[in-house]
Coordinates of C-alpha atoms in Angstrom, one line a residue:
M1475 CA 92.2 166.4 45.1
S1476 CA 95.1 169.4 46.4
D1477 CA 95.5 171.5 43.1
Q1478 CA 99.3 171.5 44.0
P1479 CA 101.4 168.3 43.7
L1480 CA 103.9 167.1 46.8
R1481 CA 107.2 168.1 45.7
I1482 CA 110.0 165.7 46.7
G1483 CA 113.7 166.0 46.5
I1484 CA 116.0 163.3 46.6
A1485 CA 119.3 163.3 48.0
G1486 CA 121.6 160.0 47.1
L1487 CA 120.9 157.8 44.4
G1488 CA 122.6 154.4 45.3
T1489 CA 120.3 151.4 45.5
V1490 CA 118.2 152.8 47.6
G1491 CA 117.6 156.1 46.3
C1492 CA 117.1 154.5 42.6
G1493 CA 114.7 152.3 44.3
V1494 CA 112.8 155.1 45.9
V1495 CA 112.7 157.1 42.4
K1496 CA 111.3 153.9 40.6
S1497 CA 108.4 153.4 43.2
L1498 CA 107.1 156.8 43.0
Q1499 CA 107.5 156.8 39.8
A1500 CA 105.2 153.6 39.3
H1501 CA 102.7 154.3 41.6
G1502 CA 102.5 157.9 41.5
A1503 CA 98.7 157.7 40.5
L1504 CA 97.9 154.9 43.1
L1505 CA 99.5 157.2 45.8
A1506 CA 97.5 160.1 44.5
G1507 CA 94.4 158.2 44.7
Q1508 CA 94.9 157.3 48.4
T1509 CA 96.0 160.7 49.8
G1510 CA 94.3 163.0 47.6
R1511 CA 97.6 164.5 46.3
E1512 CA 100.1 163.8 43.7
V1513 CA 103.8 163.1 44.8
E1514 CA 106.2 164.3 42.4
I1515 CA 110.1 164.1 42.0
T1516 CA 111.2 167.6 41.1
A1517 CA 115.0 167.4 41.8
V1518 CA 117.9 165.1 42.8
C1519 CA 121.2 165.1 43.9
A1520 CA 124.1 162.8 43.3
R1521 CA 127.8 162.8 43.2
D1522 CA 128.2 161.6 39.3
K1523 CA 125.5 163.2 37.2
T1524 CA 127.0 161.0 34.2
R1525 CA 126.3 157.7 35.5
D1526 CA 123.7 155.5 34.1
R1527 CA 121.6 154.6 37.0
G1528 CA 118.7 153.2 34.8
L1529 CA 116.1 156.2 36.0
E1530 CA 113.9 158.4 33.8
L1531 CA 115.3 162.0 35.3
D1532 CA 113.9 163.8 32.1
G1533 CA 112.5 167.1 33.9
I1534 CA 113.9 166.9 37.3
A1535 CA 116.0 169.2 38.4
W1536 CA 120.0 168.2 39.2
F1537 CA 121.9 169.4 42.2
D1538 CA 125.4 168.8 43.1
D1539 CA 125.0 169.8 47.0
A1540 CA 122.9 167.9 48.6
R1541 CA 122.7 171.3 51.2
Q1542 CA 121.2 173.3 48.2
L1543 CA 118.7 170.5 47.2
A1544 CA 117.7 170.8 51.0
G1545 CA 116.8 174.3 51.0
S1546 CA 115.6 174.5 47.9
N1547 CA 111.9 176.2 47.0
S1548 CA 111.5 173.9 44.2
I1549 CA 110.5 170.7 46.8
D1550 CA 108.3 170.5 50.2
V1551 CA 110.0 167.2 51.5
F1552 CA 113.6 166.1 51.5
V1553 CA 114.4 162.7 51.0
E1554 CA 117.7 161.8 52.7
L1555 CA 119.5 158.5 51.4
I1556 CA 123.1 160.0 51.5
G1557 CA 124.2 157.7 54.5
G1558 CA 127.0 158.3 57.0
E1559 CA 126.4 159.6 60.5
G1560 CA 127.6 162.9 59.7
G1561 CA 129.5 165.0 57.1
M1562 CA 127.0 166.2 54.1
A1563 CA 124.1 163.8 55.2
L1564 CA 124.1 165.8 58.7
E1565 CA 124.3 169.3 57.3
S1566 CA 121.5 168.7 54.5
V1567 CA 119.0 167.4 57.4
E1568 CA 120.0 170.6 59.3
A1569 CA 119.6 172.7 56.1
A1570 CA 116.1 171.3 55.3
L1571 CA 114.9 171.6 58.8
A1572 CA 115.8 174.8 59.4
S1573 CA 114.0 176.0 56.5
G1574 CA 110.8 174.2 57.6
R1575 CA 111.1 171.3 55.2
S1576 CA 109.9 168.0 56.5
V1577 CA 112.6 165.3 56.2
V1578 CA 112.3 161.8 55.5
T1579 CA 115.4 159.2 56.0
A1580 CA 116.8 155.8 56.6
N1581 CA 119.7 156.8 57.8
K1582 CA 120.3 155.1 61.3
A1583 CA 123.7 155.6 61.7
L1584 CA 122.8 159.8 61.8
L1585 CA 119.8 159.2 63.7
A1586 CA 121.7 157.1 66.4
R1587 CA 124.1 159.8 67.0
H1588 CA 122.2 163.0 66.4
G1589 CA 118.5 162.1 66.4
L1590 CA 117.8 164.0 69.3
H1591 CA 119.1 167.3 67.9
L1592 CA 117.3 166.9 64.4
A1593 CA 113.9 166.0 66.3
R1594 CA 114.3 169.5 68.6
L1595 CA 115.3 171.8 65.6
A1596 CA 112.1 169.8 63.4
E1597 CA 109.8 170.6 66.3
K1598 CA 111.2 174.5 66.4
T1599 CA 110.8 174.8 62.9
G1600 CA 107.2 172.9 62.2
A1601 CA 108.9 170.4 59.8
T1602 CA 108.4 167.0 60.7
L1603 CA 111.2 164.3 60.9
N1604 CA 110.4 160.8 59.6
F1605 CA 112.5 157.8 59.7
E1606 CA 110.4 154.4 59.6
A1607 CA 112.8 152.7 57.2
A1608 CA 115.7 153.5 60.0
A1609 CA 114.7 150.4 62.0
A1610 CA 114.1 146.8 61.9
G1611 CA 113.3 146.7 57.7
A1612 CA 109.4 147.0 56.9
V1613 CA 108.2 146.5 60.8
P1614 CA 106.3 149.3 61.4
I1615 CA 107.9 150.2 64.6
V1616 CA 108.3 153.5 64.8
K1617 CA 104.9 154.6 64.1
T1618 CA 103.7 152.1 67.0
L1619 CA 106.0 153.7 69.2
R1620 CA 105.4 157.2 68.5
E1621 CA 101.5 156.9 68.7
S1622 CA 99.8 153.4 69.2
L1623 CA 102.0 152.7 72.7
A1624 CA 102.7 156.2 73.3
G1625 CA 100.2 155.6 76.7
N1626 CA 102.2 152.5 77.6
D1627 CA 104.9 152.6 80.5
I1628 CA 107.5 150.5 78.3
K1629 CA 109.5 148.0 80.7
R1630 CA 111.2 146.2 77.6
I1631 CA 112.1 146.2 73.9
Y1632 CA 114.1 143.7 72.1
G1633 CA 114.2 142.1 68.7
I1634 CA 115.6 140.7 66.0
M1635 CA 117.0 143.7 63.9
N1636 CA 119.6 142.8 61.3
G1637 CA 118.1 140.9 58.4
T1638 CA 121.6 139.9 57.2
C1639 CA 122.7 138.5 60.3
N1640 CA 119.3 136.5 61.2
Y1641 CA 119.8 135.0 57.2
I1642 CA 122.9 133.8 58.2
L1643 CA 122.4 132.1 61.9
T1644 CA 119.0 130.3 60.0
R1645 CA 120.9 129.0 57.3
M1646 CA 124.1 127.7 59.5
E1647 CA 121.5 125.7 61.7
A1648 CA 119.6 124.4 59.0
E1649 CA 122.5 123.3 56.9
G1650 CA 125.2 122.8 59.8
R1651 CA 127.6 124.7 58.0
D1652 CA 129.9 127.4 59.5
F1653 CA 130.2 131.2 59.6
G1654 CA 132.6 131.9 57.0
E1655 CA 130.6 129.6 54.2
I1656 CA 127.1 131.1 54.9
L1657 CA 128.6 134.5 55.0
A1658 CA 130.3 134.2 51.8
D1659 CA 127.0 132.5 50.2
A1660 CA 125.1 135.6 51.8
Q1661 CA 127.4 138.2 50.2
K1662 CA 126.9 136.6 46.4
L1663 CA 123.1 136.8 46.9
G1664 CA 123.2 140.4 48.1
Y1665 CA 122.1 139.6 51.6
A1666 CA 125.7 140.9 52.8
E1667 CA 127.6 143.9 51.9
A1668 CA 131.0 143.5 50.5
D1669 CA 132.5 144.7 54.1
P1670 CA 130.0 143.3 56.2
T1671 CA 131.5 144.4 59.6
A1672 CA 128.4 146.8 60.5
D1673 CA 126.2 143.8 60.2
I1674 CA 128.1 140.9 61.6
G1675 CA 129.7 143.0 64.2
G1676 CA 126.3 144.0 65.8
F1677 CA 126.6 147.8 65.0
D1678 CA 124.0 147.9 62.9
T1679 CA 121.8 146.5 65.2
A1680 CA 123.2 148.8 67.9
H1681 CA 122.1 151.9 65.7
K1682 CA 118.4 150.5 65.5
L1683 CA 118.2 149.6 69.0
A1684 CA 119.6 153.4 70.1
L1685 CA 116.6 154.6 67.7
L1686 CA 113.7 152.5 69.3
T1687 CA 115.0 153.0 73.1
S1688 CA 114.8 157.0 72.3
L1689 CA 111.3 156.6 71.2
A1690 CA 110.0 154.0 74.0
F1691 CA 111.7 155.4 76.8
G1692 CA 112.0 158.9 75.9
T1693 CA 115.3 159.6 76.5
E1694 CA 118.8 160.5 74.9
V1695 CA 120.9 157.8 74.2
D1696 CA 124.6 157.5 74.1
L1697 CA 125.4 155.2 71.4
D1698 CA 128.9 154.2 73.1
S1699 CA 127.4 152.9 76.3
I1700 CA 125.5 150.2 74.4
Y1701 CA 127.2 146.7 75.0
I1702 CA 128.2 145.3 71.5
E1703 CA 128.8 141.5 70.4
G1704 CA 127.9 140.3 67.0
I1705 CA 127.8 136.7 65.6
E1706 CA 131.3 136.3 64.2
R1707 CA 132.3 133.7 67.0
I1708 CA 129.2 131.7 66.5
S1709 CA 129.9 128.1 65.2
A1710 CA 127.6 125.4 63.4
A1711 CA 128.4 123.4 66.8
D1712 CA 127.1 126.3 69.1
L1713 CA 123.6 126.1 66.9
K1714 CA 123.5 122.3 67.2
A1715 CA 123.9 122.1 70.8
A1716 CA 121.6 125.3 71.6
D1717 CA 118.9 123.1 69.6
E1718 CA 119.6 120.2 71.7
L1719 CA 118.7 122.0 74.9
G1720 CA 115.6 123.3 73.3
Y1721 CA 117.0 126.7 71.9
R1722 CA 117.7 129.0 68.7
I1723 CA 120.5 131.6 68.5
K1724 CA 119.3 134.8 67.5
L1725 CA 121.1 138.2 67.5
L1726 CA 119.0 140.8 69.5
G1727 CA 119.2 144.0 70.5
V1728 CA 117.4 144.7 74.1
A1729 CA 116.8 147.7 76.1
V1730 CA 115.6 147.4 79.3
K1731 CA 114.3 149.9 82.2
S1732 CA 115.0 149.7 85.9
D1733 CA 115.2 151.9 88.8
T1734 CA 118.9 152.3 88.0
G1735 CA 118.5 153.5 84.3
I1736 CA 118.2 151.9 80.9
E1737 CA 120.5 149.1 80.0
Q1738 CA 121.0 148.4 76.4
R1739 CA 122.8 145.7 74.7
V1740 CA 123.4 144.0 71.6
H1741 CA 124.8 140.0 71.6
P1742 CA 123.8 136.7 70.0
T1743 CA 121.1 135.2 72.8
M1744 CA 119.6 131.6 73.5
V1745 CA 115.9 132.1 72.8
P1746 CA 113.5 129.1 73.5
K1747 CA 112.0 127.3 70.5
N1748 CA 108.4 128.1 71.5
S1749 CA 109.2 131.9 72.1
A1750 CA 107.4 134.1 69.0
I1751 CA 111.0 135.6 68.0
A1752 CA 112.8 132.3 67.7
E1753 CA 109.7 131.6 65.2
I1754 CA 111.6 134.4 62.9
D1755 CA 113.7 133.3 59.9
G1756 CA 115.7 134.1 57.1
V1757 CA 116.2 138.0 56.6
F1758 CA 112.9 138.8 58.4
N1759 CA 112.8 141.2 61.2
A1760 CA 110.8 141.1 64.6
V1761 CA 110.3 143.8 67.4
M1762 CA 108.8 142.5 70.8
V1763 CA 107.4 145.5 73.5
E1764 CA 106.8 144.9 76.7
G1765 CA 104.6 147.7 78.5
D1766 CA 102.1 148.1 81.6
F1767 CA 99.3 147.3 79.1

């Protein structure tokens, strides 16, 4: 085992950030046993130091500025969980990569807008940019596209990329209830945000699709060129009609390569009941990749 621990700096102590801290602290011994190196949180950054987050932060340095944390010699890896496609999130990730520090982020909006720029910066300085958590929930699609399918000529990638929308559609279909009712339930249960626009409007799916398109086809993606339609106008009657025809309705992100370029779109889609994608219910995601082998 290495004598030197891997020192982690975490920027952003919201729900996800606090979860990461708790997970690393709870599973530190397991990680050390599996990787041969201890993992230690040495610094954190958030807006309000006085807020009680239910975390044990004794002995951990506190930074008020994420950019300073990103460039600090007290960390080896910078974890960005601030959120947003620009501002402090972008500046802190740039600072970390510019100093040669590897970055872990779940920020799909940031990567959809600036992913290529950040990837080039990481390549220039020898750092790594890791973002498995930014696309399709727990589906390990980023590593799969980067490594396992790197030799494939991918023709098409599509899937369910937003658990909130899939949960709503699943319950609407099963219970015969309309969109507004199920959305309200989802918000009470914590499956939907207080402002659910990014999810139900298809924008979250578009961000994830842009990331996967860039990886699958090795191209820069113009996020604004993606056709986006959410699920707000889907009714229980629509789902019943689809069922009678042998289909289910799912919100899909789709990218297809052709001789004329790459088409990207997000919209509710009727999928055959006997298809694999139709079997995905609740908050779960799934991504399908079609290549030449």
